């Protein structure tokens, strides 16, 4: 009778943003063993539960999770859902993941659905970064909207751009102006391929003039985030930067990969993981909120429950209501 095959160690990473929720499991060598890229759809709790359950279905018979980490805009919320060992910001997570792919990386371009950022590294250390402020013209949602207007699946947007022979110059400083300019160019009779290539170039100019303004962009350059799937955008970045732009294999889940790798570092200093397991889909989580009237600040206090137990409370400035997850 053959002996039972030994389980391998794995690390779970969760990256929750406004548009997508990404969950990955990486092995001891940093390779991605399972991954899920899901739309958040304004329901981060349910989406995290679903993502963790789905990767669990892929690996739980072969992998034991010995560490977990979270990042993204809902990193604290998701950390309480999964029982994370470490919580880190997106800058750190993306940098760690990029360095694992290319230890020589000096610039990271990251564009998601609602935000974009640039990370500058030298000798493996983050020395500067910037994020977009108010305009959506340099983000994926802008391209999503224009793809819908042109009635072209966003997955095919980049391929259309690559067919362009004379990209149209479109105003890219503002999403509203860019859209009206695009419509004007359509009415003048420009073909769809040239308009799409023009939109890609407009997004790149917006990014470089805002997020990348004043930054020393040196190669190797890694392009991360869901928008990196757009090959027309990669070509536009290479045109304006005058250098190769590398798209990693797991470009769309690099934040989650970074969170998993950071979890590996964290548990090396601990005896046991706090990870609650792949079956968190069976647990009831909910949030409620109330307005504190204790002073003129009128803070909105958020309460997080696991089942009927109050696990954490946050949002007040003075700490009166604060309850930290244990």
Coordinates of C-alpha atoms in Angstrom, one line a residue, residues 160-161 163-172 178 180-203 205 236 239-240:
X160 CA -7.7 46.8 -32.9
X161 CA -5.0 49.3 -31.8
X163 CA -3.9 47.3 -36.7
X164 CA -3.8 51.1 -36.8
X165 CA -1.7 52.8 -39.4
X166 CA -2.2 56.4 -38.3
X167 CA -3.3 56.8 -34.7
X168 CA -5.6 59.8 -34.2
X169 CA -4.4 62.3 -31.6
X170 CA -7.1 62.5 -29.0
X171 CA -7.2 64.9 -26.1
X172 CA -6.3 62.9 -23.0
X178 CA -11.3 62.6 -24.4
X180 CA -16.1 64.1 -26.8
X181 CA -13.0 64.4 -28.9
X182 CA -13.3 60.7 -29.8
X183 CA -16.9 61.2 -30.9
X184 CA -15.8 64.2 -33.0
X185 CA -13.1 62.1 -34.7
X186 CA -15.7 59.5 -35.5
X187 CA -17.9 62.1 -37.1
X188 CA -15.0 63.2 -39.2
X189 CA -14.8 59.7 -40.6
X190 CA -11.6 58.3 -39.0
X191 CA -11.5 54.5 -38.9
X192 CA -12.0 52.6 -35.7
X193 CA -8.5 51.2 -35.5
X194 CA -6.9 54.6 -35.7
X195 CA -9.3 56.0 -33.1
X196 CA -8.6 53.1 -30.6
X197 CA -4.9 53.5 -31.1
X198 CA -5.4 57.2 -30.4
X199 CA -7.2 56.4 -27.2
X200 CA -4.4 54.2 -26.0
X201 CA -1.9 56.9 -26.7
X202 CA -4.1 59.5 -25.0
X203 CA -4.2 57.3 -21.9
X205 CA 0.2 60.7 -22.3
X236 CA 1.9 53.0 -26.9
X239 CA 6.5 54.4 -28.2
X240 CA 6.5 57.3 -25.7

